[in-house]
JSON list of C-alpha atoms in Angstrom, two decimals:
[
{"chain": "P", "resi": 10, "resn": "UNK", "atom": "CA", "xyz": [116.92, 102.53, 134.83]},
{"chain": "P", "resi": 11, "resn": "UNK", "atom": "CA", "xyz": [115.99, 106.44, 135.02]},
{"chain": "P", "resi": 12, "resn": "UNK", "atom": "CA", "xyz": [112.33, 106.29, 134.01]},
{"chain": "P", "resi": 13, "resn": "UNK", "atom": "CA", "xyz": [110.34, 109.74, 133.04]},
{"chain": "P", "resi": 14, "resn": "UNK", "atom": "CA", "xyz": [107.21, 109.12, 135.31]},
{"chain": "P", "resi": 15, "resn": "UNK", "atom": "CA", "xyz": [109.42, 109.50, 138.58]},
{"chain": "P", "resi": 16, "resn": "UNK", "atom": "CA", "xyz": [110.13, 113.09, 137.65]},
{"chain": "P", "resi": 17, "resn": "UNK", "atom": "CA", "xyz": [107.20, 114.95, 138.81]},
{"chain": "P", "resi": 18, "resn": "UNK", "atom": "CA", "xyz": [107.02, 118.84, 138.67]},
{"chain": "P", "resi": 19, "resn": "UNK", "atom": "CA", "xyz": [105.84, 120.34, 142.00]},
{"chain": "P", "resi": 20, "resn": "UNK", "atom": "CA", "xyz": [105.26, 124.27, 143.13]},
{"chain": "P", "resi": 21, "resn": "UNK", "atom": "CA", "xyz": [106.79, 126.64, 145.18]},
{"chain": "P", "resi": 22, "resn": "UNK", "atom": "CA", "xyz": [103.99, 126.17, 147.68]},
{"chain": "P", "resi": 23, "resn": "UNK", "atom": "CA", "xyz": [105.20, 122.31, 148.23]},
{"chain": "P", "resi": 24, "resn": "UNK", "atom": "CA", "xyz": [108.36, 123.96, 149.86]},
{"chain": "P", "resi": 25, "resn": "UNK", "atom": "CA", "xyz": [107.62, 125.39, 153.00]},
{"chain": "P", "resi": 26, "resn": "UNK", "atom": "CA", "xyz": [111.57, 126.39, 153.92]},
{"chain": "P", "resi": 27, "resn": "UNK", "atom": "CA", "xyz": [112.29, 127.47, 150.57]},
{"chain": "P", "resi": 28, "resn": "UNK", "atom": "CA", "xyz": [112.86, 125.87, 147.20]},
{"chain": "P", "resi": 29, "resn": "UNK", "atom": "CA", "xyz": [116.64, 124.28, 147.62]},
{"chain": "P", "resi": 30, "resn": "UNK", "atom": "CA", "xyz": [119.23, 124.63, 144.93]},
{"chain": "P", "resi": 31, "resn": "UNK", "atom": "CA", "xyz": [119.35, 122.43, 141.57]},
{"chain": "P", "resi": 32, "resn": "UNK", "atom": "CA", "xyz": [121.10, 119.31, 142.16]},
{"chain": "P", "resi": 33, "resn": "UNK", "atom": "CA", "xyz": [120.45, 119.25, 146.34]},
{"chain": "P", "resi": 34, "resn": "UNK", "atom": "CA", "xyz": [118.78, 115.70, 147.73]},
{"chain": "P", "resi": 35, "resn": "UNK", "atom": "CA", "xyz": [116.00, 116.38, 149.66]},
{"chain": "P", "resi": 36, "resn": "UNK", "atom": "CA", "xyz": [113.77, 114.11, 151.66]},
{"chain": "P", "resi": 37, "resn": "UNK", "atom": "CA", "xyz": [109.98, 113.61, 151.17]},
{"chain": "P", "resi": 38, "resn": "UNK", "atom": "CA", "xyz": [107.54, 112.50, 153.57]},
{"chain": "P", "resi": 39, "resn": "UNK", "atom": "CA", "xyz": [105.31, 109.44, 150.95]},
{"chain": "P", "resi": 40, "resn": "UNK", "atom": "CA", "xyz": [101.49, 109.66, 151.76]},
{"chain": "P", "resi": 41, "resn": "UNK", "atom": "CA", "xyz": [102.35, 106.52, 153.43]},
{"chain": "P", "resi": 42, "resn": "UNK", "atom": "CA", "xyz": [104.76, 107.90, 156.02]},
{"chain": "P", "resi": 43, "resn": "UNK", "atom": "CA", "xyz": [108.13, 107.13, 154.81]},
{"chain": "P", "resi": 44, "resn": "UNK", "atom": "CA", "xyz": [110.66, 109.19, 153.53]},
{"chain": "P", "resi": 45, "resn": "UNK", "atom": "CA", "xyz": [112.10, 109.43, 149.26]},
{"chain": "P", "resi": 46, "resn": "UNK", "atom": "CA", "xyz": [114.77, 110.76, 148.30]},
{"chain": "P", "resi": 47, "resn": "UNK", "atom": "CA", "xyz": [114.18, 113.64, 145.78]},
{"chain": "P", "resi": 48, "resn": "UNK", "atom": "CA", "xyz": [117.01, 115.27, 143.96]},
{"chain": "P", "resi": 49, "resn": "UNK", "atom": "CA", "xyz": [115.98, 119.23, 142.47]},
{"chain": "P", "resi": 50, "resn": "UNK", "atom": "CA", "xyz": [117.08, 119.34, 138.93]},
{"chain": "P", "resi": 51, "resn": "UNK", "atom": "CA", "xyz": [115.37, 121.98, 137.39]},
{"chain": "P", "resi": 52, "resn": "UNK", "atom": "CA", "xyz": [113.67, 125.53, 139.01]},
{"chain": "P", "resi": 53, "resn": "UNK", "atom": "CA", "xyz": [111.43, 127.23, 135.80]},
{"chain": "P", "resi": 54, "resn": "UNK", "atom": "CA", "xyz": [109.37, 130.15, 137.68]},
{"chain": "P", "resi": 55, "resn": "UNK", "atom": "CA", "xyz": [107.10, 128.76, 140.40]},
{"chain": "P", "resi": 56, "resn": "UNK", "atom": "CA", "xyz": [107.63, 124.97, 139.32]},
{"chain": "P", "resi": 57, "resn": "UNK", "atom": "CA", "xyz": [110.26, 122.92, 140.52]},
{"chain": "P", "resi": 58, "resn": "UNK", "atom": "CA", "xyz": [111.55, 119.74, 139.03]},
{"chain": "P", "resi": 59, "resn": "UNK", "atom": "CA", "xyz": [111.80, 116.99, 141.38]},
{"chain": "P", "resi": 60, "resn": "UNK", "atom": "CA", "xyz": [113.69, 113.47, 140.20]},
{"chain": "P", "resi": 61, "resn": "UNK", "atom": "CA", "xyz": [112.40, 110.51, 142.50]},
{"chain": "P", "resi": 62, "resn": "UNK", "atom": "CA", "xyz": [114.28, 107.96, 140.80]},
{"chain": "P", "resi": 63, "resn": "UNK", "atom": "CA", "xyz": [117.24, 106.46, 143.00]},
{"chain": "P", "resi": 64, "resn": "UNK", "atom": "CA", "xyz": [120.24, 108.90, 142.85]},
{"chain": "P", "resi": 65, "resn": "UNK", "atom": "CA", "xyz": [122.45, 106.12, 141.22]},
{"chain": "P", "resi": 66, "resn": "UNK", "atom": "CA", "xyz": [120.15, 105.25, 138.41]},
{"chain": "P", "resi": 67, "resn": "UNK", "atom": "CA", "xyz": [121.17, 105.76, 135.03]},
{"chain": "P", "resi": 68, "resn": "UNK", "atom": "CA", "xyz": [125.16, 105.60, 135.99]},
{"chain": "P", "resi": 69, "resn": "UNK", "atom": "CA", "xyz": [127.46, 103.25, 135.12]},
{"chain": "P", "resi": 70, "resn": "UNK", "atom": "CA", "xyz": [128.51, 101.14, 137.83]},
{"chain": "P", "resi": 71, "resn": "UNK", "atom": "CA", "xyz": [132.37, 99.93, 138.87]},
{"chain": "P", "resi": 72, "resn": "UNK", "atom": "CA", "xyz": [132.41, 97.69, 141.55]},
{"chain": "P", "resi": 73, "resn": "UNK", "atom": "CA", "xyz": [135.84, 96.01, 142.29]},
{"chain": "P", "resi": 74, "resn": "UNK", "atom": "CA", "xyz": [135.68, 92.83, 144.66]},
{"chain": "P", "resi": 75, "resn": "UNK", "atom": "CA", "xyz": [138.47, 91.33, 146.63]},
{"chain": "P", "resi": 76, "resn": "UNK", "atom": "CA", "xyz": [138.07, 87.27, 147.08]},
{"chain": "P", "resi": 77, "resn": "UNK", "atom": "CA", "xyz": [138.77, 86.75, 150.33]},
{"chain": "P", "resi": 78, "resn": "UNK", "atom": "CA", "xyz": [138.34, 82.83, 151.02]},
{"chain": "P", "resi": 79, "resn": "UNK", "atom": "CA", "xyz": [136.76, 80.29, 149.23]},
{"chain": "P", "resi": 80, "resn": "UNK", "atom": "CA", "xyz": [134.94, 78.13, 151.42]},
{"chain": "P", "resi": 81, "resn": "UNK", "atom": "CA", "xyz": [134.37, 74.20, 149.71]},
{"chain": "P", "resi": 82, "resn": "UNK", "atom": "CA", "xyz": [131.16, 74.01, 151.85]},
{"chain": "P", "resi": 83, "resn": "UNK", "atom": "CA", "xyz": [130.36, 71.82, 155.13]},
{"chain": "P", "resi": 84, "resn": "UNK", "atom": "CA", "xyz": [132.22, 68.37, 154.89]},
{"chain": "P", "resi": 85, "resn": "UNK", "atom": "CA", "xyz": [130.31, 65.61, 154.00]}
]
């Protein structure tokens, strides 16, 4: 589910290279060390609007699945 506390506002400052377009994914180094996926959604003067929940939440999913074989399991 898209939740409210993974969009976080950040400045200008926080983007060395220049702020990237709304809607671009851009990766974040996590105090950590790893890397999250942020997507811009919103630029509003010096603040940027960055949305760290996963790019597919909050969509509605399709998923089609072709059976392949059905295996009755090891023989007794």
């Amino acid at each position: 589910d898209l939740t409210e506390e993974k969009l976080q506002w950040l400045t200008r400052e926080d983007f060395p290279d220049g702020v990237p377009d709304p809607g671009m994914l851009v990766a974040f180094d996590t105090p950590g060390g790893a890397e999250t996926p942020g997507l811009i959604k919103e630029i509003r003067g010096d603040r940027v609007l960055v949305d760290f929940n996963h790019p597919l939440s909050g969509r509605a999913l399709r998923i089609e699945v072709e059976v392949l074989q059905v295996d009755d399991g090891p023989a007794h």
